[in-house]
Structures are given as C-alpha cells and as structure tokens.
Short mmCIF file of N, CA and C and ligand atoms in Angstrom, two decimals:
data_model
loop_
_atom_site.label_atom_id
_atom_site.label_comp_id
_atom_site.label_asym_id
_atom_site.label_seq_id
_atom_site.Cartn_x
_atom_site.Cartn_y
_atom_site.Cartn_z
N UNK N 1 -0.04 -32.36 15.61
CA UNK N 1 0.66 -31.04 15.52
C UNK N 1 0.16 -30.18 16.74
N UNK N 2 -1.11 -30.31 17.06
CA UNK N 2 -1.78 -29.44 18.10
C UNK N 2 -1.56 -29.76 19.53
N UNK N 3 -0.42 -30.36 19.78
CA UNK N 3 -0.11 -30.62 21.18
C UNK N 3 0.85 -29.48 21.65
N UNK N 4 0.88 -29.39 23.02
CA UNK N 4 1.59 -28.22 23.68
C UNK N 4 3.12 -28.37 23.42
N UNK N 5 3.74 -29.45 23.32
CA UNK N 5 5.06 -29.65 23.09
C UNK N 5 5.40 -29.17 21.62
N UNK N 6 4.54 -29.32 20.71
CA UNK N 6 4.70 -28.76 19.25
C UNK N 6 4.68 -27.30 19.39
N UNK N 7 3.87 -26.71 20.22
CA UNK N 7 3.88 -25.22 20.36
C UNK N 7 5.23 -24.76 20.81
N UNK N 8 5.75 -25.41 21.88
CA UNK N 8 7.00 -24.88 22.39
C UNK N 8 8.18 -25.06 21.47
N UNK N 9 8.16 -26.12 20.60
CA UNK N 9 9.18 -26.32 19.62
C UNK N 9 9.22 -25.15 18.68
N UNK N 10 8.04 -24.50 18.53
CA UNK N 10 7.99 -23.57 17.43
C UNK N 10 8.48 -22.21 17.95
N UNK N 11 8.60 -22.11 19.22
CA UNK N 11 9.04 -20.74 19.78
C UNK N 11 10.30 -20.18 19.21
N UNK N 12 11.39 -20.95 19.12
CA UNK N 12 12.63 -20.35 18.63
C UNK N 12 12.53 -19.69 17.20
N UNK N 13 11.77 -20.54 16.32
CA UNK N 13 11.51 -20.03 15.09
C UNK N 13 10.62 -18.81 15.01
N UNK N 14 9.63 -18.82 15.75
CA UNK N 14 8.90 -17.60 15.92
C UNK N 14 9.60 -16.35 16.44
N UNK N 15 10.49 -16.63 17.40
CA UNK N 15 11.19 -15.54 18.03
C UNK N 15 12.17 -14.95 17.10
N UNK N 16 12.79 -15.78 16.23
CA UNK N 16 13.89 -15.39 15.23
C UNK N 16 13.25 -14.89 13.89
N UNK N 17 11.94 -15.24 13.74
CA UNK N 17 11.34 -14.85 12.43
C UNK N 17 12.07 -15.54 11.32
N UNK N 18 12.46 -16.81 11.41
CA UNK N 18 13.13 -17.50 10.37
C UNK N 18 12.24 -18.46 9.79
N UNK N 19 12.15 -18.65 8.43
CA UNK N 19 11.33 -19.60 7.78
C UNK N 19 12.31 -20.63 7.14
N UNK N 20 11.73 -21.76 6.78
CA UNK N 20 12.45 -22.81 5.96
C UNK N 20 12.08 -22.64 4.41
N UNK N 21 13.08 -22.64 3.71
CA UNK N 21 12.82 -22.58 2.20
C UNK N 21 13.29 -23.89 1.60
N UNK N 22 12.35 -24.64 0.95
CA UNK N 22 12.66 -25.83 0.30
C UNK N 22 13.71 -25.53 -0.82
N UNK N 23 14.75 -26.42 -0.72
CA UNK N 23 15.82 -26.20 -1.82
C UNK N 23 15.47 -26.81 -3.01
N UNK N 24 14.53 -27.58 -3.09
CA UNK N 24 14.03 -28.23 -4.40
C UNK N 24 13.04 -27.38 -5.11
N UNK N 25 12.03 -26.96 -4.43
CA UNK N 25 10.91 -26.19 -5.16
C UNK N 25 10.71 -24.78 -4.58
N UNK N 26 11.46 -24.24 -3.65
CA UNK N 26 11.51 -22.91 -3.21
C UNK N 26 10.15 -22.53 -2.30
N UNK N 27 9.38 -23.57 -2.08
CA UNK N 27 8.25 -23.32 -1.19
C UNK N 27 8.81 -22.78 0.24
N UNK N 28 8.08 -21.76 0.86
CA UNK N 28 8.49 -21.33 2.16
C UNK N 28 7.53 -21.76 3.24
N UNK N 29 8.15 -22.16 4.41
CA UNK N 29 7.38 -22.50 5.56
C UNK N 29 7.66 -21.85 6.82
N UNK N 30 6.72 -21.27 7.53
CA UNK N 30 6.92 -20.60 8.80
C UNK N 30 5.72 -21.04 9.62
N UNK N 31 5.99 -21.68 10.79
CA UNK N 31 7.40 -22.09 11.09
C UNK N 31 7.93 -23.23 10.21
N UNK N 32 9.29 -23.30 10.23
CA UNK N 32 9.81 -24.40 9.19
C UNK N 32 9.41 -25.86 9.51
N UNK N 33 9.25 -26.59 8.48
CA UNK N 33 8.91 -27.97 8.51
C UNK N 33 10.10 -28.81 8.18
N UNK N 34 9.91 -30.27 8.46
CA UNK N 34 11.04 -31.15 8.25
C UNK N 34 10.82 -31.65 6.72
N UNK N 35 9.71 -31.66 6.32
CA UNK N 35 9.30 -32.22 5.07
C UNK N 35 8.56 -31.38 4.26
N UNK N 36 8.86 -31.05 2.96
CA UNK N 36 8.16 -30.13 2.12
C UNK N 36 6.83 -30.80 1.79
N UNK N 37 5.62 -30.08 2.02
CA UNK N 37 4.34 -30.62 1.75
C UNK N 37 4.18 -30.76 0.19
N UNK N 38 5.04 -29.77 -0.58
CA UNK N 38 4.66 -29.76 -1.95
C UNK N 38 5.45 -30.81 -2.83
N UNK N 39 6.65 -31.00 -2.34
CA UNK N 39 7.58 -31.93 -3.12
C UNK N 39 8.14 -32.98 -2.40
N UNK N 40 8.09 -33.03 -1.15
CA UNK N 40 8.50 -34.13 -0.33
C UNK N 40 10.01 -34.07 -0.03
N UNK N 41 10.62 -32.97 -0.41
CA UNK N 41 12.06 -32.80 -0.13
C UNK N 41 12.28 -32.52 1.37
N UNK N 42 13.51 -33.04 1.79
CA UNK N 42 13.82 -32.67 3.25
C UNK N 42 15.00 -31.75 3.37
N UNK N 43 15.27 -31.05 2.32
CA UNK N 43 16.39 -30.12 2.29
C UNK N 43 15.92 -28.64 2.25
N UNK N 44 16.27 -28.08 3.37
CA UNK N 44 15.76 -26.69 3.58
C UNK N 44 16.90 -25.71 3.84
N UNK N 45 16.69 -24.44 3.54
CA UNK N 45 17.72 -23.50 3.93
C UNK N 45 16.87 -22.56 4.75
N UNK N 46 17.53 -21.88 5.66
CA UNK N 46 17.01 -20.96 6.58
C UNK N 46 16.96 -19.60 6.06
N UNK N 47 15.72 -18.94 5.93
CA UNK N 47 15.53 -17.62 5.39
C UNK N 47 15.08 -16.65 6.43
N UNK N 48 15.59 -15.52 6.51
CA UNK N 48 15.14 -14.50 7.52
C UNK N 48 13.92 -13.85 6.91
N UNK N 49 12.83 -13.96 7.72
CA UNK N 49 11.53 -13.24 7.24
C UNK N 49 11.65 -11.71 7.32
N UNK N 50 10.90 -10.95 6.58
CA UNK N 50 10.65 -9.63 6.67
C UNK N 50 9.77 -9.42 7.85
N UNK N 51 9.95 -8.19 8.39
CA UNK N 51 8.88 -8.01 9.55
C UNK N 51 7.85 -7.11 9.12
N UNK N 52 7.66 -6.81 7.82
CA UNK N 52 6.40 -6.14 7.38
C UNK N 52 5.90 -6.78 6.14
N UNK N 53 4.52 -6.45 5.98
CA UNK N 53 3.74 -7.06 5.01
C UNK N 53 2.46 -6.53 4.79
N UNK N 54 1.63 -7.21 4.25
CA UNK N 54 0.25 -6.70 3.90
C UNK N 54 -0.81 -7.75 4.27
N UNK N 55 -2.06 -7.20 4.67
CA UNK N 55 -3.16 -8.12 4.88
C UNK N 55 -3.71 -8.73 3.67
N UNK N 56 -3.82 -10.08 3.61
CA UNK N 56 -4.42 -10.69 2.55
C UNK N 56 -5.96 -10.90 2.83
N UNK N 57 -6.26 -11.35 3.93
CA UNK N 57 -7.64 -11.52 4.34
C UNK N 57 -7.57 -11.49 5.95
N UNK N 58 -8.77 -11.13 6.57
CA UNK N 58 -8.81 -11.13 7.78
C UNK N 58 -10.31 -11.40 8.37
N UNK N 59 -10.28 -11.80 9.66
CA UNK N 59 -11.61 -12.06 10.21
C UNK N 59 -11.71 -11.52 11.70
N UNK N 60 -12.82 -10.82 12.00
CA UNK N 60 -12.95 -10.40 13.36
C UNK N 60 -13.66 -11.47 14.08
N UNK N 61 -13.05 -11.99 15.24
CA UNK N 61 -13.57 -12.97 15.99
C UNK N 61 -14.26 -12.34 17.23
N UNK N 62 -15.53 -12.67 17.52
CA UNK N 62 -16.18 -11.90 18.54
C UNK N 62 -16.47 -12.94 19.74
N UNK N 63 -16.44 -14.27 19.43
CA UNK N 63 -16.53 -15.33 20.40
C UNK N 63 -15.40 -16.27 20.19
N UNK N 64 -14.39 -16.22 21.03
CA UNK N 64 -13.23 -17.11 20.82
C UNK N 64 -13.17 -18.16 21.68
N UNK N 65 -12.06 -19.05 21.55
CA UNK N 65 -11.75 -20.11 22.37
C UNK N 65 -11.60 -19.53 23.81
N UNK N 66 -11.74 -20.36 24.79
CA UNK N 66 -11.67 -19.76 26.13
C UNK N 66 -10.54 -19.00 26.50
N UNK N 67 -9.18 -19.45 26.01
CA UNK N 67 -8.09 -18.87 26.61
C UNK N 67 -7.99 -17.40 25.97
N UNK N 68 -8.96 -17.10 24.95
CA UNK N 68 -8.77 -15.83 24.38
C UNK N 68 -9.96 -14.89 24.88
N UNK N 69 -10.77 -15.50 25.65
CA UNK N 69 -12.04 -14.85 26.02
C UNK N 69 -11.92 -13.36 26.59
N UNK N 70 -10.86 -13.23 27.34
CA UNK N 70 -10.64 -11.85 27.67
C UNK N 70 -10.18 -10.83 26.75
N UNK N 71 -10.09 -11.31 25.51
CA UNK N 71 -9.45 -10.49 24.47
C UNK N 71 -10.49 -10.19 23.30
N UNK N 72 -11.60 -11.04 23.50
CA UNK N 72 -12.74 -10.67 22.36
C UNK N 72 -13.23 -9.29 22.38
N UNK N 73 -13.75 -8.82 21.30
CA UNK N 73 -13.17 -9.32 19.96
C UNK N 73 -11.86 -9.07 19.60
N UNK N 74 -11.39 -9.92 18.64
CA UNK N 74 -10.01 -9.67 18.16
C UNK N 74 -9.97 -10.07 16.67
N UNK N 75 -8.99 -9.55 16.03
CA UNK N 75 -8.81 -9.88 14.65
C UNK N 75 -7.73 -10.69 14.41
N UNK N 76 -8.01 -11.68 13.39
CA UNK N 76 -6.90 -12.61 12.92
C UNK N 76 -6.84 -12.40 11.51
N UNK N 77 -5.62 -12.43 10.92
CA UNK N 77 -5.49 -12.29 9.51
C UNK N 77 -4.49 -13.03 8.98
N UNK N 78 -4.47 -13.34 7.55
CA UNK N 78 -3.32 -13.92 6.89
C UNK N 78 -2.60 -12.80 6.30
N UNK N 79 -1.43 -12.83 6.65
CA UNK N 79 -0.47 -11.66 6.24
C UNK N 79 0.64 -12.33 5.34
N UNK N 80 0.75 -11.54 4.09
CA UNK N 80 1.88 -11.89 3.39
C UNK N 80 2.93 -10.82 3.53
N UNK N 81 4.08 -11.61 4.05
CA UNK N 81 5.16 -10.79 4.43
C UNK N 81 5.88 -10.40 3.13
N UNK N 82 6.59 -9.26 3.13
CA UNK N 82 7.40 -8.91 2.00
C UNK N 82 8.44 -10.11 1.72
N UNK N 83 8.44 -10.56 0.53
CA UNK N 83 9.36 -11.76 0.38
C UNK N 83 8.40 -12.93 -0.02
N UNK N 84 7.20 -12.87 0.41
CA UNK N 84 6.14 -13.76 -0.06
C UNK N 84 5.75 -14.91 0.89
N UNK N 85 6.29 -14.96 2.11
CA UNK N 85 5.88 -15.90 3.15
C UNK N 85 4.43 -15.42 3.67
N UNK N 86 3.62 -16.44 3.75
CA UNK N 86 2.31 -16.05 4.38
C UNK N 86 2.29 -16.67 5.85
N UNK N 87 1.71 -15.83 6.69
CA UNK N 87 1.61 -16.30 8.05
C UNK N 87 0.11 -15.83 8.66
N UNK N 88 -0.23 -16.51 9.65
CA UNK N 88 -1.48 -16.20 10.30
C UNK N 88 -1.21 -15.60 11.54
N UNK N 89 -1.68 -14.39 11.78
CA UNK N 89 -1.39 -13.50 13.06
C UNK N 89 -2.56 -12.66 13.36
N UNK N 90 -2.50 -12.60 14.81
CA UNK N 90 -3.55 -11.53 15.41
C UNK N 90 -3.14 -10.14 14.82
N UNK N 91 -4.20 -9.44 14.78
CA UNK N 91 -3.90 -8.00 14.27
C UNK N 91 -4.37 -7.06 15.36
N UNK N 92 -3.45 -6.26 16.02
CA UNK N 92 -3.77 -5.59 17.27
C UNK N 92 -3.59 -4.03 17.04
N UNK N 93 -3.97 -3.28 18.02
CA UNK N 93 -3.61 -1.74 18.07
C UNK N 93 -4.35 -1.12 16.93
N UNK N 94 -5.55 -1.67 16.55
CA UNK N 94 -6.19 -0.95 15.41
C UNK N 94 -7.75 -0.92 15.52
N UNK N 95 -8.30 -0.14 14.83
CA UNK N 95 -9.83 0.01 14.66
C UNK N 95 -10.23 -0.98 13.70
N UNK N 96 -10.91 -1.99 14.26
CA UNK N 96 -11.34 -3.16 13.43
C UNK N 96 -12.13 -2.72 12.19
N UNK N 97 -12.99 -1.58 12.40
CA UNK N 97 -13.88 -1.08 11.37
C UNK N 97 -13.01 -0.63 10.17
N UNK N 98 -11.83 -0.22 10.51
CA UNK N 98 -10.91 0.52 9.39
C UNK N 98 -10.02 -0.57 8.83
N UNK N 99 -10.06 -1.77 9.20
CA UNK N 99 -9.08 -2.76 8.73
C UNK N 99 -9.41 -3.04 7.21
N UNK N 100 -8.40 -3.17 6.36
CA UNK N 100 -8.73 -3.49 4.97
C UNK N 100 -7.65 -4.38 4.36
N UNK N 101 -8.22 -5.17 3.47
CA UNK N 101 -7.23 -6.07 2.60
C UNK N 101 -6.22 -5.22 1.87
N UNK N 102 -4.97 -5.56 2.05
CA UNK N 102 -3.95 -4.85 1.37
C UNK N 102 -3.30 -3.77 2.27
N UNK N 103 -3.83 -3.66 3.50
CA UNK N 103 -3.20 -2.75 4.47
C UNK N 103 -1.88 -3.23 4.89
N UNK N 104 -0.95 -2.34 5.05
CA UNK N 104 0.45 -2.56 5.40
C UNK N 104 0.44 -2.77 6.96
N UNK N 105 1.15 -3.84 7.38
CA UNK N 105 1.37 -4.10 8.82
C UNK N 105 2.83 -4.46 9.14
N UNK N 106 3.05 -4.31 10.43
CA UNK N 106 4.42 -4.59 10.91
C UNK N 106 4.22 -5.61 12.05
N UNK N 107 5.06 -6.64 11.85
CA UNK N 107 5.14 -7.64 12.97
C UNK N 107 5.80 -7.22 14.31
N UNK N 108 5.13 -7.52 15.33
CA UNK N 108 5.74 -7.13 16.68
C UNK N 108 5.75 -8.53 17.53
N UNK N 109 6.64 -8.56 18.36
CA UNK N 109 6.62 -9.71 19.29
C UNK N 109 5.92 -9.29 20.61
N UNK N 110 4.84 -10.01 20.82
CA UNK N 110 3.93 -9.69 21.98
C UNK N 110 3.52 -10.80 22.86
N UNK N 111 3.10 -10.59 23.90
CA UNK N 111 2.43 -11.71 24.73
C UNK N 111 1.17 -12.05 23.98
N UNK N 112 0.83 -13.29 23.90
CA UNK N 112 -0.32 -13.85 23.18
C UNK N 112 -1.43 -14.06 24.21
N UNK N 113 -1.07 -14.80 25.24
CA UNK N 113 -2.10 -15.35 26.12
C UNK N 113 -1.40 -15.90 27.35
N UNK N 114 -2.17 -15.80 28.52
CA UNK N 114 -1.76 -16.63 29.64
C UNK N 114 -2.45 -18.00 29.45
N UNK N 115 -1.61 -19.00 29.89
CA UNK N 115 -1.99 -20.30 29.82
C UNK N 115 -2.27 -20.99 30.97
N UNK N 116 -3.49 -21.45 31.41
CA UNK N 116 -3.64 -22.27 32.59
C UNK N 116 -3.46 -21.46 33.86
N UNK N 117 -3.63 -22.21 34.94
CA UNK N 117 -3.66 -21.51 36.27
C UNK N 117 -2.28 -21.05 36.60
N UNK N 118 -1.25 -21.56 36.09
CA UNK N 118 0.08 -21.17 36.51
C UNK N 118 0.46 -19.79 35.72
N UNK N 119 -0.48 -19.41 34.91
CA UNK N 119 -0.30 -18.19 34.23
C UNK N 119 1.01 -18.11 33.45
N UNK N 120 1.25 -19.18 32.71
CA UNK N 120 2.46 -19.24 31.76
C UNK N 120 2.17 -18.29 30.67
N UNK N 121 3.01 -17.44 30.38
CA UNK N 121 2.86 -16.40 29.38
C UNK N 121 3.27 -17.08 27.99
N UNK N 122 2.49 -17.00 27.02
CA UNK N 122 2.99 -17.41 25.74
C UNK N 122 3.11 -16.22 24.84
N UNK N 123 4.26 -16.14 24.01
CA UNK N 123 4.65 -14.97 23.24
C UNK N 123 4.55 -15.45 21.82
N UNK N 124 4.28 -14.46 20.97
CA UNK N 124 4.30 -14.70 19.45
C UNK N 124 4.22 -13.38 18.80
N UNK N 125 4.07 -13.49 17.49
CA UNK N 125 3.91 -12.31 16.68
C UNK N 125 2.63 -11.78 16.48
N UNK N 126 2.48 -10.49 16.71
CA UNK N 126 1.17 -9.95 16.29
C UNK N 126 1.43 -8.82 15.18
N UNK N 127 0.44 -8.48 14.52
CA UNK N 127 0.60 -7.38 13.57
C UNK N 127 -0.06 -6.21 14.00
N UNK N 128 0.55 -5.15 13.63
CA UNK N 128 0.07 -3.71 13.89
C UNK N 128 0.10 -2.99 12.59
N UNK N 129 -1.09 -2.38 12.30
CA UNK N 129 -1.13 -1.56 11.01
C UNK N 129 -0.04 -0.37 11.11
N UNK N 130 0.54 -0.18 9.94
CA UNK N 130 1.69 0.82 9.83
C UNK N 130 0.89 2.14 9.54
ZN1 ZN W 201 9.62 -28.53 -1.96
#
C-alpha cells in the first residue's frame, strides 16, 4: 500500500471526498477499498463525505519525516466526520496549545508537500478548526 502509485490512485477519492460504504455490514472506508476488512464483501456504494467533523485524538509532531521537515512542528489528528467516517489528517491554521479533543474542524483541500527534486506538489485534505 505504501507505494507512490497507490498514493496517486487515492487522489480522485480524496479530491471528491467520497467514501466506500460496505453494502453488507455498512462499514465506511476512506479512501474506498475493494474488499471490506470487516466482512470480506466486495460490494460497496459510494457515499459523499461531510466536510465537517470533530477531533477524536491528535498528536503534535515536532520531528517529522524528511519531506515534512520544513513544516514541523505540525499536528495530525484522527477526525470523525459528521456521518461517522474517521480520517487521519493534518490540522493547520491553529494554535497547537489550544487544540482539544472534540473540537469542530472543517476539511479544506490544500497542498500537502513538495515531493522530490521535481517539486511535484501533492494535495490532500487538511483540517482547520472552525
Ligand atoms: Zn463489510
């Protein structure tokens, strides 16, 4: 899963904020998966995600992997979107000292990082406290 091609395949789903909902057990996946990890079903319906939610938990990262070095410290949280889907996203435009579990956030589509010497820009969703 951790290969660059996999990352690029995820882009359309990230862009559209669409999740896959298992037709058998209703488990939600974002980005969508081909096989349900809970029940093994391959039948999914596409569900539009809400762009607002709340912080379930978060971590302040002060020494990050190299591609994020110019951005440390940064905050990463698990966000439960309205509707129940959980995603992991960077939390930006906030005072880290004031972040709290349960805080309301809004998802915005932002540049995540420059990749490699070619300076390819990667985009994804980041959370901004409301
Ligand atoms: Zn399932």
